[in-house]
Amino acid sequence: MSTVSIEEFNALKSRFDSLSALVTTNQQQAKDNALSIQQNRRDMDISYLVLTGAIVFFMQAGFSMLEAGCVGKKNVINILFKNIMDGSIAAIGFWLIGWGIAYGDTAGGFLGTTDFGISKIYYGAGEAETASDGFEMWFFQWAFAGTAATIVSGS
């Protein structure tokens, strides 16, 4: 059986303490990295929804050009105004009624009966540090509602 001197013990204790501090630092860095990954994932999801919503909304410009090319010269302004009003009224209508029907609490499992006028848009996307307010989903869904209204109205 060997004995350890006080100097050797203190040296071993010092090495153990430094290794323990290193492990604690690495654990904190791992937690920070995991949070950063979650935040990046949320940011990429939001960017994707906004980008694809904008692309869908640009379909309205294409439908406007199609309709403007199919009518006489004197009716072009009326057609373009109609398509602008389609998007505007779709935004107001989806804000007042559409979001509640699509995402409100259901009665019977089919149509929403709450959240009209977007009384509550946060839909629980993410944890506290990585949470989103939900407006990117509203924009994405509104782009589809507006484009559908434009298609129905005459494209």
Short mmCIF file of C-alpha atoms in Angstrom, two decimals:
data_model
loop_
_atom_site.label_atom_id
_atom_site.label_comp_id
_atom_site.label_asym_id
_atom_site.label_seq_id
_atom_site.Cartn_x
_atom_site.Cartn_y
_atom_site.Cartn_z
CA MET A 1 0.00 0.00 0.00
CA SER A 2 1.43 3.34 -0.99
CA THR A 3 0.91 6.56 0.80
CA VAL A 4 0.28 9.88 -0.84
CA SER A 5 1.95 12.98 0.42
CA ILE A 6 -0.01 16.17 1.00
CA GLU A 7 1.65 17.83 -2.02
CA GLU A 8 0.65 14.93 -4.29
CA PHE A 9 -2.87 14.99 -2.87
CA ASN A 10 -3.17 18.74 -3.44
CA ALA A 11 -1.87 18.32 -7.01
CA LEU A 12 -4.40 15.54 -7.70
CA LYS A 13 -7.19 17.61 -6.11
CA SER A 14 -6.20 20.60 -8.24
CA ARG A 15 -6.30 18.46 -11.41
CA PHE A 16 -9.69 17.03 -10.40
CA ASP A 17 -11.07 20.52 -9.74
CA SER A 18 -9.86 21.77 -13.11
CA LEU A 19 -11.39 18.73 -14.87
CA SER A 20 -14.65 19.26 -12.97
CA ALA A 21 -14.72 22.92 -14.03
CA LEU A 22 -14.03 21.89 -17.63
CA VAL A 23 -16.92 19.40 -17.60
CA THR A 24 -19.25 22.06 -16.14
CA THR A 25 -18.17 24.53 -18.83
CA ASN A 26 -18.73 21.93 -21.57
CA GLN A 27 -22.19 21.13 -20.21
CA GLN A 28 -23.13 24.83 -20.25
CA GLN A 29 -21.78 25.18 -23.80
CA ALA A 30 -23.85 22.16 -24.87
CA LYS A 31 -26.99 23.77 -23.41
CA ASP A 32 -26.20 27.06 -25.17
CA ASN A 33 -25.60 25.23 -28.46
CA ALA A 34 -28.90 23.34 -28.15
CA LEU A 35 -30.74 26.63 -27.55
CA SER A 36 -28.96 28.21 -30.52
CA ILE A 37 -29.97 25.28 -32.73
CA GLN A 38 -33.61 25.65 -31.64
CA GLN A 39 -33.54 29.38 -32.34
CA ASN A 40 -31.99 28.82 -35.77
CA ARG A 41 -34.61 26.17 -36.56
CA ARG A 42 -37.39 28.59 -35.59
CA ASP A 43 -35.84 31.39 -37.66
CA MET A 44 -35.53 29.12 -40.69
CA ASP A 45 -39.14 27.98 -40.29
CA ILE A 46 -40.36 31.57 -40.11
CA SER A 47 -38.24 32.57 -43.12
CA TYR A 48 -39.62 29.65 -45.11
CA LEU A 49 -43.23 30.52 -44.28
CA VAL A 50 -42.78 34.19 -45.16
CA LEU A 51 -40.90 33.43 -48.38
CA THR A 52 -43.41 30.85 -49.61
CA GLY A 53 -46.31 33.10 -48.56
CA ALA A 54 -44.80 35.92 -50.62
CA ILE A 55 -44.37 33.61 -53.60
CA VAL A 56 -48.00 32.54 -53.36
CA PHE A 57 -49.09 36.15 -53.01
CA PHE A 58 -47.13 37.06 -56.15
CA MET A 59 -49.47 34.71 -57.98
CA GLN A 60 -52.03 37.50 -57.61
CA ALA A 61 -49.82 39.77 -59.69
CA GLY A 62 -49.70 37.09 -62.37
CA PHE A 63 -53.46 36.67 -62.29
CA SER A 64 -53.81 40.45 -62.55
CA MET A 65 -51.62 40.51 -65.64
CA LEU A 66 -53.52 37.59 -67.15
CA GLU A 67 -56.87 39.26 -66.59
CA ALA A 68 -55.59 42.65 -67.77
CA GLY A 69 -54.42 41.03 -71.00
CA CYS A 70 -57.78 39.38 -71.58
CA VAL A 71 -59.92 42.52 -71.37
CA GLY A 72 -60.14 45.64 -73.46
CA LYS A 73 -57.89 48.62 -72.90
CA LYS A 74 -60.60 50.64 -71.13
CA ASN A 75 -61.20 47.90 -68.50
CA VAL A 76 -57.59 47.29 -67.42
CA ILE A 77 -57.72 49.73 -64.49
CA ASN A 78 -60.96 48.17 -63.26
CA ILE A 79 -59.45 44.68 -63.39
CA LEU A 80 -56.29 45.76 -61.55
CA PHE A 81 -58.36 47.59 -58.93
CA LYS A 82 -60.55 44.50 -58.50
CA ASN A 83 -57.50 42.34 -57.87
CA ILE A 84 -56.07 44.80 -55.34
CA MET A 85 -59.43 44.83 -53.57
CA ASP A 86 -59.50 41.02 -53.60
CA GLY A 87 -56.24 40.95 -51.65
CA SER A 88 -57.30 43.73 -49.29
CA ILE A 89 -60.73 42.32 -48.53
CA ALA A 90 -59.21 38.85 -48.15
CA ALA A 91 -56.80 40.24 -45.53
CA ILE A 92 -59.60 41.86 -43.54
CA GLY A 93 -61.90 38.88 -43.93
CA PHE A 94 -59.24 36.36 -42.98
CA TRP A 95 -58.27 38.49 -39.99
CA LEU A 96 -61.87 38.88 -38.80
CA ILE A 97 -63.36 35.49 -39.62
CA GLY A 98 -61.03 33.10 -41.45
CA TRP A 99 -58.39 32.60 -38.76
CA GLY A 100 -61.06 31.82 -36.16
CA ILE A 101 -62.78 29.30 -38.41
CA ALA A 102 -59.49 27.63 -39.36
CA TYR A 103 -57.61 27.71 -36.06
CA GLY A 104 -60.12 28.49 -33.32
CA ASP A 105 -61.22 25.99 -30.71
CA THR A 106 -63.67 23.66 -32.39
CA ALA A 107 -67.22 22.77 -31.49
CA GLY A 108 -67.85 19.34 -32.92
CA GLY A 109 -64.39 19.01 -34.43
CA PHE A 110 -64.93 20.83 -37.73
CA LEU A 111 -65.12 24.65 -37.54
CA GLY A 112 -63.45 26.96 -35.07
CA THR A 113 -65.68 28.98 -32.77
CA THR A 114 -63.10 31.24 -31.10
CA ASP A 115 -60.18 33.54 -32.03
CA PHE A 116 -62.17 35.72 -34.42
CA GLY A 117 -60.36 38.97 -35.13
CA ILE A 118 -57.18 37.15 -34.07
CA SER A 119 -57.91 37.50 -30.38
CA LYS A 120 -55.20 34.89 -29.79
CA ILE A 121 -52.73 34.25 -32.58
CA TYR A 122 -49.94 32.62 -30.57
CA TYR A 123 -50.37 28.93 -31.23
CA GLY A 124 -47.59 27.54 -29.05
CA ALA A 125 -44.75 27.36 -31.54
CA GLY A 126 -41.61 26.75 -29.54
CA GLU A 127 -40.42 27.09 -26.00
CA ALA A 128 -40.07 30.38 -24.12
CA GLU A 129 -36.68 31.28 -25.65
CA THR A 130 -37.60 30.09 -29.13
CA ALA A 131 -41.29 31.01 -29.26
CA SER A 132 -42.90 32.66 -32.23
CA ASP A 133 -45.87 35.00 -32.14
CA GLY A 134 -47.66 33.22 -34.98
CA PHE A 135 -48.07 36.06 -37.48
CA GLU A 136 -45.91 34.27 -40.02
CA MET A 137 -48.52 31.49 -40.14
CA TRP A 138 -51.29 34.07 -40.49
CA PHE A 139 -49.44 35.67 -43.43
CA PHE A 140 -48.90 32.28 -45.09
CA GLN A 141 -52.54 31.27 -44.74
CA TRP A 142 -53.78 34.71 -45.80
CA ALA A 143 -51.71 34.51 -49.00
CA PHE A 144 -53.55 31.32 -49.94
CA ALA A 145 -56.95 32.78 -48.99
CA GLY A 146 -56.27 35.93 -51.02
CA THR A 147 -55.03 34.03 -54.03
CA ALA A 148 -58.03 31.71 -53.91
CA ALA A 149 -60.32 34.76 -53.82
CA THR A 150 -58.56 36.20 -56.88
CA ILE A 151 -58.84 32.92 -58.79
CA VAL A 152 -62.55 32.65 -58.04
CA SER A 153 -63.25 36.27 -58.96
CA GLY A 154 -62.17 35.93 -62.53
CA SER A 155 -58.70 34.69 -63.38
#
